[in-house]
Coordinates of C-alpha atoms in Angstrom, one line a residue:
Chain D
M47 CA -112.4 28.1 90.8
R48 CA -110.2 30.0 88.5
L49 CA -107.5 30.5 91.1
S50 CA -107.5 26.8 92.0
T51 CA -106.9 25.8 88.3
R52 CA -104.3 28.5 87.7
A53 CA -102.1 27.7 90.7
P54 CA -101.0 24.3 89.5
A55 CA -100.4 25.6 86.0
V56 CA -98.2 28.4 87.4
A57 CA -96.2 25.9 89.5
A58 CA -95.7 23.6 86.6
V59 CA -94.3 26.4 84.5
A60 CA -92.0 27.4 87.3
V61 CA -90.6 23.9 87.7
A62 CA -90.2 23.6 83.9
L63 CA -88.2 26.8 83.8
L64 CA -86.0 25.7 86.7
L65 CA -85.3 22.4 85.0
V66 CA -84.4 24.1 81.7
G67 CA -82.2 26.6 83.6
S68 CA -80.3 23.8 85.4
A69 CA -79.6 22.0 82.1
T70 CA -78.2 25.1 80.5
A71 CA -76.0 26.0 83.4
Y72 CA -74.3 22.7 83.9
G73 CA -74.1 21.3 80.4
S74 CA -70.7 20.9 78.8
W75 CA -69.0 18.5 76.6
A76 CA -66.1 16.2 77.5
R77 CA -64.7 13.2 75.7
S78 CA -62.6 10.9 77.8
R79 CA -60.5 8.0 76.8
P80 CA -58.7 5.5 79.2
L81 CA -54.9 5.8 79.1
D82 CA -54.3 2.2 78.1
S83 CA -55.8 -1.2 79.0
N84 CA -52.3 -2.5 79.7
A85 CA -51.1 0.1 82.1
T86 CA -50.0 -1.7 85.2
I87 CA -46.7 -0.3 86.3
S88 CA -44.6 -2.3 88.7
S89 CA -41.6 -1.4 90.8
G90 CA -38.5 -3.4 91.0
T91 CA -36.1 -4.4 93.8
I92 CA -32.6 -3.8 94.9
G93 CA -30.2 -6.2 96.5
L94 CA -26.5 -6.2 97.4
T95 CA -24.2 -9.0 98.5
A96 CA -20.7 -8.5 99.8
A97 CA -18.0 -11.1 100.0
W98 CA -14.3 -11.3 100.5
T99 CA -12.6 -12.4 97.3
S100 CA -9.3 -12.0 98.9
P101 CA -9.7 -12.1 102.7
L102 CA -8.0 -9.6 104.9
S103 CA -5.8 -11.3 107.4
T104 CA -4.7 -9.3 110.4
T105 CA -2.9 -12.0 112.3
Q106 CA 0.8 -11.5 113.3
M107 CA 1.1 -8.0 111.9
W108 CA 4.1 -5.9 112.9
P109 CA 4.4 -2.2 113.2
G110 CA 4.4 -0.4 109.9
Q111 CA 3.1 -3.4 108.0
S112 CA 0.1 -3.2 105.7
R113 CA -2.3 -6.0 104.6
V114 CA -4.8 -5.8 101.8
G115 CA -8.0 -7.6 101.3
T116 CA -10.6 -7.3 98.5
V117 CA -14.3 -7.1 98.9
R118 CA -16.6 -7.8 96.0
L119 CA -20.0 -6.0 96.0
T120 CA -22.6 -7.5 93.7
H121 CA -25.8 -5.8 92.8
S122 CA -29.1 -7.6 92.1
G123 CA -32.5 -6.3 91.2
N124 CA -33.5 -3.6 88.8
G125 CA -32.1 -0.3 87.7
R126 CA -28.5 0.9 87.8
W127 CA -26.6 1.4 91.0
N128 CA -23.7 3.1 92.9
Y129 CA -22.2 2.2 96.1
A130 CA -20.6 3.3 99.3
V131 CA -18.2 1.5 101.6
A132 CA -17.4 2.1 105.2
V133 CA -14.9 0.4 107.6
A134 CA -15.2 0.1 111.3
A135 CA -12.5 -1.4 113.6
S136 CA -12.9 -2.5 117.1
G137 CA -10.8 -4.3 119.7
A138 CA -7.7 -3.2 121.7
L139 CA -5.5 -2.9 118.6
A140 CA -8.0 -0.6 116.7
P141 CA -6.4 2.7 117.9
D142 CA -3.1 1.6 116.4
T143 CA -4.5 0.8 113.0
T144 CA -5.5 2.9 110.0
F145 CA -7.5 1.9 107.0
A146 CA -7.6 2.9 103.3
L147 CA -10.1 2.1 100.7
T148 CA -9.2 2.1 97.0
T149 CA -10.8 0.8 93.8
S150 CA -9.7 -2.4 92.3
T151 CA -8.4 -2.3 88.8
G152 CA -8.6 -6.1 88.3
P153 CA -8.6 -9.4 90.1
G154 CA -6.2 -9.0 93.0
V155 CA -4.9 -5.6 91.7
C156 CA -5.6 -2.5 93.7
G157 CA -5.7 0.9 92.2
T158 CA -4.6 4.1 93.6
T159 CA -7.9 6.0 93.4
P160 CA -9.0 6.5 97.0
I161 CA -12.5 5.8 98.1
T162 CA -13.9 8.2 100.8
P163 CA -15.6 6.0 103.4
G164 CA -19.3 6.4 103.4
A165 CA -19.4 8.5 100.2
W166 CA -21.4 7.3 97.3
S167 CA -19.4 6.5 94.2
T168 CA -19.6 8.9 91.4
T169 CA -19.6 6.1 88.9
T170 CA -22.9 4.5 88.1
Y171 CA -22.9 0.8 87.4
A172 CA -25.1 -1.4 85.2
T173 CA -27.7 -3.7 86.7
G174 CA -26.3 -6.9 88.1
T175 CA -22.7 -6.0 88.0
S176 CA -20.0 -6.3 90.6
V177 CA -17.4 -3.9 92.0
D178 CA -14.2 -4.9 93.8
V179 CA -12.9 -2.7 96.6
C180 CA -9.5 -3.0 98.2
V181 CA -9.3 -2.6 101.9
T182 CA -5.8 -1.9 103.3
V183 CA -5.1 -2.0 107.0
T184 CA -1.8 -0.6 108.4
L185 CA -0.4 -1.1 111.8
S186 CA 1.1 2.1 113.0
P187 CA 4.9 2.1 112.9
T188 CA 4.7 3.7 116.3
A189 CA 2.5 1.0 117.8
P190 CA 3.8 0.3 121.3
S191 CA 5.1 -3.1 122.3
A192 CA 2.1 -3.4 124.5
S193 CA 0.0 -3.8 121.4
Q194 CA 1.4 -7.2 120.7
G195 CA -1.2 -9.9 120.8
R196 CA -4.1 -7.5 121.0
P197 CA -7.3 -8.3 119.1
L198 CA -8.6 -6.5 116.1
S199 CA -12.0 -6.8 114.6
I200 CA -12.8 -5.2 111.2
Q201 CA -16.3 -4.7 109.8
V202 CA -16.7 -3.6 106.2
T203 CA -20.1 -2.4 105.2
G204 CA -21.1 -2.0 101.6
S205 CA -24.2 -0.1 100.6
A206 CA -26.0 0.1 97.3
R207 CA -28.2 2.9 96.1
N208 CA -30.5 2.5 93.1
Q209 CA -30.1 4.8 90.1
P210 CA -32.4 5.3 87.2
T211 CA -32.6 2.4 84.8
Y212 CA -31.3 4.4 81.9
Chain V
M75 CA -142.4 56.0 91.9
R76 CA -144.3 53.1 90.6
K77 CA -143.0 49.6 91.2
T78 CA -142.8 48.8 87.6
T79 CA -140.6 51.9 87.0
K80 CA -138.3 51.0 89.8
G81 CA -137.9 47.5 88.4
A82 CA -137.1 48.9 85.0
I83 CA -134.4 51.1 86.4
A84 CA -132.8 48.2 88.4
V85 CA -132.7 46.0 85.3
G86 CA -131.1 48.8 83.2
A87 CA -128.4 49.3 85.9
G88 CA -127.7 45.6 85.9
V89 CA -127.3 45.5 82.1
A90 CA -125.0 48.5 82.2
L91 CA -122.8 46.8 84.8
L92 CA -122.7 43.6 82.8
L93 CA -121.8 45.5 79.7
G94 CA -119.0 47.5 81.5
G95 CA -117.5 44.2 82.9
A96 CA -117.5 42.6 79.5
G97 CA -115.6 45.6 78.1
T98 CA -112.7 45.3 80.6
M99 CA -112.0 41.6 79.6
A100 CA -111.5 42.2 75.9
Y101 CA -107.9 42.0 74.5
W102 CA -106.2 41.8 71.2
T103 CA -103.5 39.3 70.0
D104 CA -101.3 39.0 67.0
S105 CA -98.7 36.2 66.2
S106 CA -95.7 36.0 64.0
D107 CA -93.2 33.1 63.4
L108 CA -89.7 33.7 64.9
D109 CA -87.8 33.3 61.7
S110 CA -88.1 31.1 58.6
N111 CA -84.6 29.9 59.2
T112 CA -84.5 28.7 62.9
T113 CA -82.9 25.3 62.8
V114 CA -80.2 25.3 65.5
T115 CA -77.5 22.7 65.2
A116 CA -74.9 21.7 67.8
G117 CA -71.2 21.3 67.1
N118 CA -69.0 18.4 68.0
L119 CA -66.2 17.5 70.3
D120 CA -64.4 14.2 70.0
L121 CA -61.2 12.5 70.9
A122 CA -60.6 9.2 69.1
P123 CA -57.4 7.1 69.5
V124 CA -55.6 6.2 66.4
A125 CA -55.4 2.4 66.1
A126 CA -52.1 0.8 66.9
S127 CA -50.5 4.1 67.9
A128 CA -50.1 3.4 71.7
A129 CA -46.5 2.9 72.9
W130 CA -44.6 2.7 76.2
T131 CA -41.0 3.8 76.3
W132 CA -38.3 4.7 78.8
K133 CA -38.0 8.5 78.8
T134 CA -34.2 8.3 78.9
G135 CA -32.9 6.4 75.9
G136 CA -36.3 5.7 74.4
Q137 CA -36.1 1.9 74.8
T138 CA -39.3 0.0 74.8
F139 CA -40.9 -0.2 78.2
V140 CA -43.0 -3.3 78.7
P141 CA -45.5 -2.8 81.5
A142 CA -46.0 -6.5 82.1
T143 CA -42.3 -7.3 82.5
S144 CA -40.3 -4.1 83.0
R145 CA -39.7 -2.8 86.5
I146 CA -39.2 0.8 87.5
V147 CA -37.0 2.1 90.3
P148 CA -36.8 5.6 91.9
G149 CA -35.5 8.0 89.4
D150 CA -37.2 6.3 86.4
T151 CA -39.6 8.0 84.1
V152 CA -41.6 6.0 81.5
V153 CA -43.7 7.6 78.8
F154 CA -47.0 6.5 77.3
T155 CA -47.6 7.9 73.9
Q156 CA -50.9 7.7 72.0
R157 CA -52.0 9.5 68.8
Y158 CA -55.5 10.9 68.8
T159 CA -57.8 12.4 66.2
V160 CA -59.4 15.5 67.6
T161 CA -62.7 16.7 66.1
A162 CA -63.8 20.2 67.2
Q163 CA -66.8 22.0 65.7
G164 CA -68.4 25.1 67.2
D165 CA -68.2 28.7 66.3
R166 CA -67.3 29.6 69.8
L167 CA -66.2 26.2 71.2
K168 CA -63.3 26.1 73.6
A169 CA -61.8 22.9 74.9
Q170 CA -58.8 21.8 76.7
L171 CA -56.9 18.5 76.8
M172 CA -56.5 17.1 80.3
V173 CA -55.2 14.1 82.1
N174 CA -57.4 13.0 85.0
G175 CA -59.2 16.3 84.6
V176 CA -56.2 18.4 85.2
P177 CA -54.2 20.2 82.4
T178 CA -51.0 20.7 84.3
K179 CA -48.4 18.5 85.9
T180 CA -50.0 16.7 88.8
A181 CA -49.3 14.1 91.2
H182 CA -51.1 10.8 90.5
T183 CA -54.0 10.5 92.8
P184 CA -53.4 7.3 94.6
V185 CA -56.1 4.7 94.9
N186 CA -54.3 3.1 97.7
P187 CA -52.1 5.5 99.6
A188 CA -50.6 2.7 101.5
N189 CA -49.0 1.5 98.3
V190 CA -45.8 3.5 98.2
L191 CA -45.5 3.3 94.4
D192 CA -49.1 4.4 94.0
D193 CA -48.5 7.3 96.4
K194 CA -45.3 8.5 94.7
L195 CA -46.0 8.5 91.0
V196 CA -46.3 11.8 89.2
L197 CA -48.1 12.1 85.9
T198 CA -47.3 14.8 83.4
P199 CA -49.2 15.3 80.2
L200 CA -47.4 16.6 77.1
V201 CA -49.1 17.4 73.8
T202 CA -47.7 17.6 70.3
V203 CA -49.7 18.5 67.3
V204 CA -49.0 16.3 64.3
G205 CA -48.3 18.3 61.3
T206 CA -49.2 22.0 60.9
L207 CA -51.0 23.6 63.7
P208 CA -54.6 24.3 62.5
A209 CA -56.0 27.8 63.0
G210 CA -57.6 28.1 66.5
V211 CA -55.5 25.4 68.1
V212 CA -53.0 26.5 70.7
V213 CA -50.5 24.4 72.5
A214 CA -50.3 26.3 75.7
A215 CA -46.7 27.1 76.6
T216 CA -47.3 27.2 80.3
N217 CA -48.7 23.7 80.8
D218 CA -48.1 21.9 77.6
S219 CA -51.8 21.4 77.3
L220 CA -53.9 21.7 74.2
T221 CA -56.5 24.5 73.8
V222 CA -59.0 24.6 71.0
T223 CA -60.6 28.0 70.6
N224 CA -63.3 28.9 68.2
P225 CA -62.6 26.1 65.6
G226 CA -65.5 27.4 63.5
A227 CA -68.8 26.1 62.1
A228 CA -67.1 23.5 60.0
A229 CA -65.6 20.5 61.7
L230 CA -62.0 21.0 62.5
T231 CA -60.1 17.7 62.5
F232 CA -56.4 17.2 63.3
Q233 CA -54.2 14.8 65.1
V234 CA -52.2 15.1 68.3
D235 CA -49.6 13.0 70.0
V236 CA -50.4 12.9 73.7
K237 CA -47.6 11.8 76.0
V238 CA -48.1 11.0 79.6
E239 CA -44.9 10.9 81.6
V240 CA -45.1 8.6 84.6
E241 CA -42.3 9.5 87.0
F242 CA -41.2 7.6 90.1
P243 CA -39.3 10.5 91.7
F244 CA -35.8 9.9 93.1
G245 CA -35.7 11.3 96.6
T246 CA -34.1 10.6 100.0
A247 CA -33.0 7.2 101.1
D248 CA -36.1 5.2 101.9
A249 CA -34.7 1.7 102.5
Q250 CA -36.7 -0.7 100.4
N251 CA -40.1 1.0 100.6
G252 CA -42.0 0.7 97.4
T253 CA -40.2 -2.3 96.0
T254 CA -42.2 -5.0 94.2
Q255 CA -45.4 -3.0 94.1
S256 CA -47.8 -2.4 91.2
V257 CA -50.1 0.4 90.2
D258 CA -52.9 0.0 87.6
L259 CA -53.0 3.2 85.6
S260 CA -55.7 2.0 83.2
K261 CA -58.3 4.2 84.9
T262 CA -56.3 7.2 84.1
T263 CA -58.2 9.3 81.6
I264 CA -57.2 11.5 78.8
S265 CA -60.0 13.8 77.9
L266 CA -60.9 16.8 75.9
N267 CA -63.0 19.0 78.1
Q268 CA -65.1 21.9 77.0
T269 CA -64.2 25.1 78.8
V270 CA -65.7 28.6 79.0

């Protein structure tokens, strides 16, 4: 009889000690606060349009002659931006032509600062601004007579890369 | 031996046994109170935001960033700043300020990894004590976190400016991935956690 009444009592004490031990081992304080109730961050966009403001005509060129056209790159979206321009020529006349890219210093005015095709501009531009790029094509002075009447197709590709907003 | 004599001997032996058994169960006790001064009182640990002190800014330039209308792009970092009043009380209390439970620079844990913006954001906590640094408060140089060590029996109250930099890292060209996406950072927690 005494054993039967002691056993539950011993078990109850053991459980109580375990519970007390657990609370002591895992208790610690922490005070948390939410960052901000108005903390939804949204990303922006980037867009680029390219248009000839002064079209590049390659009709009836003769050896040694150069023609110039101006491409306007216009940024849209968010953040600042810089750009890269590349030119690709195709057609039977392409091997006899060379291209040069320069910055434009004003409407219809080409500067002398060369632009390396495919290289990102070192200048960063403000959101929503435009940049004019002059594209000069030259028919080689040594172009053979056989090049007369050959076709030439030019593709100018402008790319924009976002830069931090500030 | 007569039966009456044998019976008397048996009774005497039984009484002797009973007396011996009763003697082995006797014990003494004495009690004394632990101490007349035994009230144990817990300290305190609290982090309370100061009203109207929250602000969002662009890290570069410091212009106001408006979460509802501003749009970030790769390379941008915006900063959330909030002033808090810290209360620490405890002779041997140690506590550390954390963002999302981590005291050091950590990548934001994305809720939706398919959301590129959610996946890319990096959150960095920075702590600045307002005014003179109270005794026992250390701004850890290694992780810009706040460590309160042994503030004492009296409540130690001071203010800190907590900044959480939210960075959208500039990386390799990734077409237009991550444009026009949103991440809700309201579940991000700034906490003062007791440490050992």
